[in-house]
Amino acid sequence: MRTIIVDDEKLSRSVLKLLLEKHCPAVNVVAVCADGISALEAIEKYQPDLVFLDVEMPGLNGFEVLQECRDASFSIIVTTSYDHYALDAIRHNALDYLLKPIIREDLIDAVDKAMMRQRQKGQSGENTDSLMEFLHQHLYPGERLALPSPEGLRMLLVKDILYCVAEGESTCIHLINGAEPSLVCRSLKEVEGLLRNKGFFRVHHSYLVNLNYMDRYIKGDGGDIIMTDGSCIPVSRQRKQEFMDRIEKL
C-alpha cells in the first residue's frame, strides 16, 4: 500500500517509518510530512492507499486535513496521545488508531485492518465522516457538534439545540428560532452521550431536552414539559423523579 505519514513530531515520524519498514512489508512509505499543508500536497501527488494521520498539528490539524480530502478513498490510521476515553470513541466509530508511543503489535494489527478495509468498497468514505465527527468533537470541544446526516455532515451549535427526538436508529434535532429540524445518523443514546453535562436531560426514552429552553412543567402521571417554542414534551413515569431532582438544582 502506498502510504503517507503525517506527524509534526520528528521522533514520532522516524519511529513510525522504521517500524513500518521492519514489520509491515505490504506498506510502501512514499512520503513523510511534518504538517497539514505538505500532507495535502503529498496526498494529491501520490494518491495513497493509507495515511497515518496525527491529530493535533500546527497550521492545519487532522480535522482540517480531512475536510480537504472528503472524497478520498485512502484508509486512515490515527496516531494520537488521547486517553482511553477518546480511544473508546474511535473504537465506537470503527476506526483504526495508534496510541503513542507506538507498539509494534498494535501497528501490525492496524495495518492488517487497513488492508482489509481497503478491499471493502465504499468503506473508506464512511469512516472518514465518522473520523471527522470524532476529531471535531475533541479539537473544538464545547462549540458545536459535527454529526453525519443522510446528505453528509451537519454542523450544529449546541446552544441552538432545543430538543432531540428518536427516529429509529437516527435522531431528529429540533432547533431554536424556528430553524428546520435536522435528521442525523446517530441514535438518541449516542447524541445524549455527546450532550452529557451540557444542560440536556433524557426525560423519555424518545426525548432529550435542553433544560435551558424549558418554559414550564405540567404535573401528571409523568408530566409534560412545555418548551419555549410551545412544544409539549412528555416525561416518562420512570424518569420523573430523576427529572424533578435535576431541575431543583437549576
GROMACS .gro file of C-alpha atoms in nm:
model
  250
    1MET     CA    1   0.000   0.000   0.000
    2ARG     CA    2   0.125   0.346  -0.092
    3THR     CA    3   0.150   0.514   0.247
    4ILE     CA    4   0.196   0.867   0.382
    5ILE     CA    5   0.297   0.954   0.739
    6VAL     CA    6   0.171   1.289   0.875
    7ASP     CA    7   0.305   1.398   1.215
    8ASP     CA    8   0.456   1.724   1.339
    9GLU     CA    9   0.687   1.540   1.582
   10LYS     CA   10   1.015   1.439   1.416
   11LEU     CA   11   1.080   1.147   1.652
   12SER     CA   12   0.729   1.008   1.601
   13ARG     CA   13   0.772   1.024   1.222
   14SER     CA   14   1.108   0.848   1.235
   15VAL     CA   15   0.994   0.574   1.474
   16LEU     CA   16   0.680   0.501   1.275
   17LYS     CA   17   0.867   0.486   0.944
   18LEU     CA   18   1.125   0.249   1.093
   19LEU     CA   19   0.859   0.020   1.240
   20LEU     CA   20   0.674   0.005   0.910
   21GLU     CA   21   0.991  -0.081   0.717
   22LYS     CA   22   1.082  -0.359   0.960
   23HIS     CA   23   0.744  -0.514   1.033
   24CYS     CA   24   0.494  -0.424   0.760
   25PRO     CA   25   0.630  -0.534   0.421
   26ALA     CA   26   0.298  -0.459   0.249
   27VAL     CA   27   0.348  -0.089   0.324
   28ASN     CA   28   0.549   0.140   0.097
   29VAL     CA   29   0.609   0.480   0.260
   30VAL     CA   30   0.605   0.729  -0.028
   31ALA     CA   31   0.608   1.049   0.179
   32VAL     CA   32   0.669   1.171   0.534
   33CYS     CA   33   0.505   1.505   0.620
   34ALA     CA   34   0.552   1.738   0.915
   35ASP     CA   35   0.236   1.947   0.868
   36GLY     CA   36  -0.106   1.953   0.710
   37ILE     CA   37  -0.011   2.163   0.407
   38SER     CA   38   0.265   1.928   0.295
   39ALA     CA   39   0.033   1.635   0.368
   40LEU     CA   40  -0.229   1.766   0.126
   41GLU     CA   41   0.039   1.817  -0.140
   42ALA     CA   42   0.167   1.461  -0.090
   43ILE     CA   43  -0.184   1.316  -0.097
   44GLU     CA   44  -0.255   1.488  -0.428
   45LYS     CA   45   0.079   1.378  -0.574
   46TYR     CA   46   0.092   1.015  -0.463
   47GLN     CA   47  -0.279   0.920  -0.432
   48PRO     CA   48  -0.204   0.698  -0.130
   49ASP     CA   49  -0.384   0.386  -0.016
   50LEU     CA   50  -0.312   0.458   0.352
   51VAL     CA   51  -0.242   0.769   0.560
   52PHE     CA   52  -0.111   0.776   0.917
   53LEU     CA   53  -0.260   1.099   1.048
   54ASP     CA   54  -0.158   1.287   1.362
   55VAL     CA   55  -0.448   1.463   1.535
   56GLU     CA   56  -0.306   1.788   1.671
   57MET     CA   57  -0.066   1.978   1.444
   58PRO     CA   58   0.015   2.346   1.393
   59GLY     CA   59  -0.144   2.509   1.092
   60LEU     CA   60  -0.385   2.253   0.953
   61ASN     CA   61  -0.480   1.990   1.212
   62GLY     CA   62  -0.606   1.640   1.137
   63PHE     CA   63  -0.969   1.752   1.114
   64GLU     CA   64  -0.887   2.024   0.863
   65VAL     CA   65  -0.675   1.790   0.651
   66LEU     CA   66  -0.970   1.550   0.629
   67GLN     CA   67  -1.203   1.835   0.533
   68GLU     CA   68  -0.989   1.885   0.224
   69CYS     CA   69  -0.998   1.511   0.144
   70ARG     CA   70  -1.368   1.431   0.186
   71ASP     CA   71  -1.391   1.226  -0.135
   72ALA     CA   72  -1.057   1.049  -0.100
   73SER     CA   73  -1.056   0.669  -0.099
   74PHE     CA   74  -0.749   0.607   0.119
   75SER     CA   75  -0.770   0.439   0.457
   76ILE     CA   76  -0.678   0.636   0.769
   77ILE     CA   77  -0.496   0.529   1.083
   78VAL     CA   78  -0.498   0.792   1.355
   79THR     CA   79  -0.188   0.847   1.567
   80THR     CA   80  -0.285   1.004   1.896
   81SER     CA   81  -0.189   1.077   2.254
   82TYR     CA   82  -0.553   1.084   2.369
   83ASP     CA   83  -0.653   0.893   2.680
   84HIS     CA   84  -0.868   0.578   2.679
   85TYR     CA   85  -1.195   0.771   2.675
   86ALA     CA   86  -1.108   0.925   2.341
   87LEU     CA   87  -0.989   0.590   2.212
   88ASP     CA   88  -1.324   0.437   2.310
   89ALA     CA   89  -1.488   0.697   2.087
   90ILE     CA   90  -1.260   0.599   1.799
   91ARG     CA   91  -1.336   0.231   1.854
   92HIS     CA   92  -1.706   0.311   1.856
   93ASN     CA   93  -1.671   0.464   1.512
   94ALA     CA   94  -1.480   0.155   1.390
   95LEU     CA   95  -1.160   0.348   1.316
   96ASP     CA   96  -0.801   0.230   1.342
   97TYR     CA   97  -0.572   0.413   1.582
   98LEU     CA   98  -0.225   0.404   1.731
   99LEU     CA   99  -0.158   0.534   2.078
  100LYS     CA  100   0.182   0.698   2.115
  101PRO     CA  101   0.439   0.562   2.184
  102ILE     CA  102   0.358   0.313   1.910
  103ILE     CA  103   0.374  -0.058   1.992
  104ARG     CA  104   0.484  -0.294   1.716
  105GLU     CA  105   0.197  -0.541   1.760
  106ASP     CA  106  -0.062  -0.263   1.754
  107LEU     CA  107   0.090  -0.125   1.436
  108ILE     CA  108   0.079  -0.462   1.261
  109ASP     CA  109  -0.284  -0.516   1.363
  110ALA     CA  110  -0.383  -0.166   1.247
  111VAL     CA  111  -0.217  -0.216   0.907
  112ASP     CA  112  -0.393  -0.552   0.866
  113LYS     CA  113  -0.728  -0.385   0.937
  114ALA     CA  114  -0.649  -0.108   0.689
  115MET     CA  115  -0.568  -0.366   0.422
  116MET     CA  116  -0.897  -0.545   0.486
  117ARG     CA  117  -1.090  -0.216   0.478
  118GLN     CA  118  -0.922  -0.121   0.152
  119ARG     CA  119  -1.083  -0.425  -0.008
  120GLN     CA  120  -1.431  -0.331   0.111
  121LYS     CA  121  -1.600  -0.100  -0.139
  122GLY     CA  122  -1.747   0.222  -0.001
  123GLN     CA  123  -1.598   0.173   0.345
  124SER     CA  124  -1.336   0.447   0.340
  125GLY     CA  125  -1.573   0.739   0.285
  126GLU     CA  126  -1.798   0.629   0.572
  127ASN     CA  127  -1.501   0.602   0.805
  128THR     CA  128  -1.378   0.947   0.703
  129ASP     CA  129  -1.710   1.101   0.805
  130SER     CA  130  -1.701   0.922   1.141
  131LEU     CA  131  -1.340   1.026   1.196
  132MET     CA  132  -1.420   1.388   1.109
  133GLU     CA  133  -1.702   1.379   1.362
  134PHE     CA  134  -1.471   1.243   1.632
  135LEU     CA  135  -1.189   1.488   1.562
  136HIS     CA  136  -1.426   1.782   1.557
  137GLN     CA  137  -1.568   1.693   1.899
  138HIS     CA  138  -1.221   1.671   2.052
  139LEU     CA  139  -1.040   1.952   1.868
  140TYR     CA  140  -1.325   2.200   1.912
  141PRO     CA  141  -1.495   2.098   2.240
  142GLY     CA  142  -1.798   2.289   2.359
  143GLU     CA  143  -1.856   2.483   2.039
  144ARG     CA  144  -2.065   2.271   1.808
  145LEU     CA  145  -2.138   1.917   1.701
  146ALA     CA  146  -2.037   1.760   1.372
  147LEU     CA  147  -2.290   1.485   1.304
  148PRO     CA  148  -2.340   1.263   0.998
  149SER     CA  149  -2.663   1.322   0.809
  150PRO     CA  150  -2.812   1.150   0.503
  151GLU     CA  151  -2.658   1.429   0.291
  152GLY     CA  152  -2.313   1.434   0.453
  153LEU     CA  153  -2.202   1.606   0.773
  154ARG     CA  154  -2.418   1.857   0.965
  155MET     CA  155  -2.258   2.119   1.191
  156LEU     CA  156  -2.483   2.224   1.480
  157LEU     CA  157  -2.423   2.476   1.756
  158VAL     CA  158  -2.501   2.313   2.091
  159LYS     CA  159  -2.666   2.632   2.218
  160ASP     CA  160  -2.913   2.619   1.925
  161ILE     CA  161  -3.045   2.271   2.008
  162LEU     CA  162  -3.394   2.283   2.162
  163TYR     CA  163  -3.468   1.912   2.195
  164CYS     CA  164  -3.397   1.580   2.023
  165VAL     CA  165  -3.638   1.304   1.923
  166ALA     CA  166  -3.554   0.940   1.847
  167GLU     CA  167  -3.633   0.835   1.490
  168GLY     CA  168  -3.544   0.466   1.488
  169GLU     CA  169  -3.165   0.445   1.466
  170SER     CA  170  -3.149   0.815   1.376
  171THR     CA  171  -3.230   1.133   1.571
  172CYS     CA  172  -3.430   1.439   1.471
  173ILE     CA  173  -3.275   1.751   1.626
  174HIS     CA  174  -3.509   2.047   1.673
  175LEU     CA  175  -3.350   2.390   1.680
  176ILE     CA  176  -3.441   2.728   1.827
  177ASN     CA  177  -3.580   3.023   1.631
  178GLY     CA  178  -3.794   2.801   1.409
  179ALA     CA  179  -3.500   2.659   1.215
  180GLU     CA  180  -3.569   2.343   1.015
  181PRO     CA  181  -3.511   2.026   1.222
  182SER     CA  182  -3.205   1.818   1.132
  183LEU     CA  183  -3.211   1.441   1.091
  184VAL     CA  184  -2.874   1.292   1.188
  185CYS     CA  185  -2.748   0.936   1.153
  186ARG     CA  186  -2.686   0.879   1.523
  187SER     CA  187  -2.912   0.713   1.780
  188LEU     CA  188  -3.060   0.926   2.057
  189LYS     CA  189  -2.837   0.742   2.303
  190GLU     CA  190  -2.527   0.845   2.108
  191VAL     CA  191  -2.646   1.206   2.084
  192GLU     CA  192  -2.718   1.203   2.456
  193GLY     CA  193  -2.358   1.095   2.519
  194LEU     CA  194  -2.227   1.391   2.318
  195LEU     CA  195  -2.452   1.637   2.504
  196ARG     CA  196  -2.397   1.500   2.854
  197ASN     CA  197  -2.305   1.773   3.105
  198LYS     CA  198  -2.416   2.044   2.859
  199GLY     CA  199  -2.758   2.117   3.012
  200PHE     CA  200  -2.952   1.834   2.845
  201PHE     CA  201  -3.167   1.568   3.012
  202ARG     CA  202  -3.326   1.246   2.880
  203VAL     CA  203  -3.685   1.287   3.003
  204HIS     CA  204  -3.825   0.999   2.800
  205HIS     CA  205  -3.683   0.708   2.600
  206SER     CA  206  -3.764   0.907   2.286
  207TYR     CA  207  -3.686   1.263   2.402
  208LEU     CA  208  -3.376   1.456   2.507
  209VAL     CA  209  -3.437   1.818   2.606
  210ASN     CA  210  -3.224   2.127   2.657
  211LEU     CA  211  -3.328   2.240   3.005
  212ASN     CA  212  -3.220   2.595   2.923
  213TYR     CA  213  -3.525   2.621   2.694
  214MET     CA  214  -3.782   2.468   2.932
  215ASP     CA  215  -4.068   2.714   2.991
  216ARG     CA  216  -4.271   2.518   3.246
  217TYR     CA  217  -4.357   2.172   3.377
  218ILE     CA  218  -4.716   2.044   3.393
  219LYS     CA  219  -4.788   1.780   3.657
  220GLY     CA  220  -4.930   1.444   3.554
  221ASP     CA  221  -4.862   1.073   3.562
  222GLY     CA  222  -4.519   1.152   3.424
  223GLY     CA  223  -4.599   1.507   3.336
  224ASP     CA  224  -4.521   1.727   3.039
  225ILE     CA  225  -4.261   1.993   2.965
  226ILE     CA  226  -4.359   2.299   2.768
  227MET     CA  227  -4.060   2.432   2.580
  228THR     CA  228  -4.005   2.800   2.495
  229ASP     CA  229  -4.128   2.738   2.139
  230GLY     CA  230  -4.454   2.588   2.270
  231SER     CA  231  -4.361   2.224   2.207
  232CYS     CA  232  -4.502   1.975   2.458
  233ILE     CA  233  -4.254   1.704   2.561
  234PRO     CA  234  -4.373   1.404   2.769
  235VAL     CA  235  -4.184   1.296   3.081
  236SER     CA  236  -4.190   0.922   3.144
  237ARG     CA  237  -4.301   0.792   3.485
  238GLN     CA  238  -3.968   0.610   3.522
  239ARG     CA  239  -3.767   0.932   3.475
  240LYS     CA  240  -3.997   1.173   3.659
  241GLN     CA  241  -3.823   1.168   3.998
  242GLU     CA  242  -3.476   1.197   3.848
  243PHE     CA  243  -3.603   1.484   3.634
  244MET     CA  244  -3.753   1.661   3.935
  245ASP     CA  245  -3.425   1.620   4.127
  246ARG     CA  246  -3.236   1.764   3.832
  247ILE     CA  247  -3.449   2.076   3.781
  248GLU     CA  248  -3.431   2.154   4.154
  249LYS     CA  249  -3.058   2.207   4.101
  250LEU     CA  250  -3.101   2.452   3.813
   0.00000   0.00000   0.00000
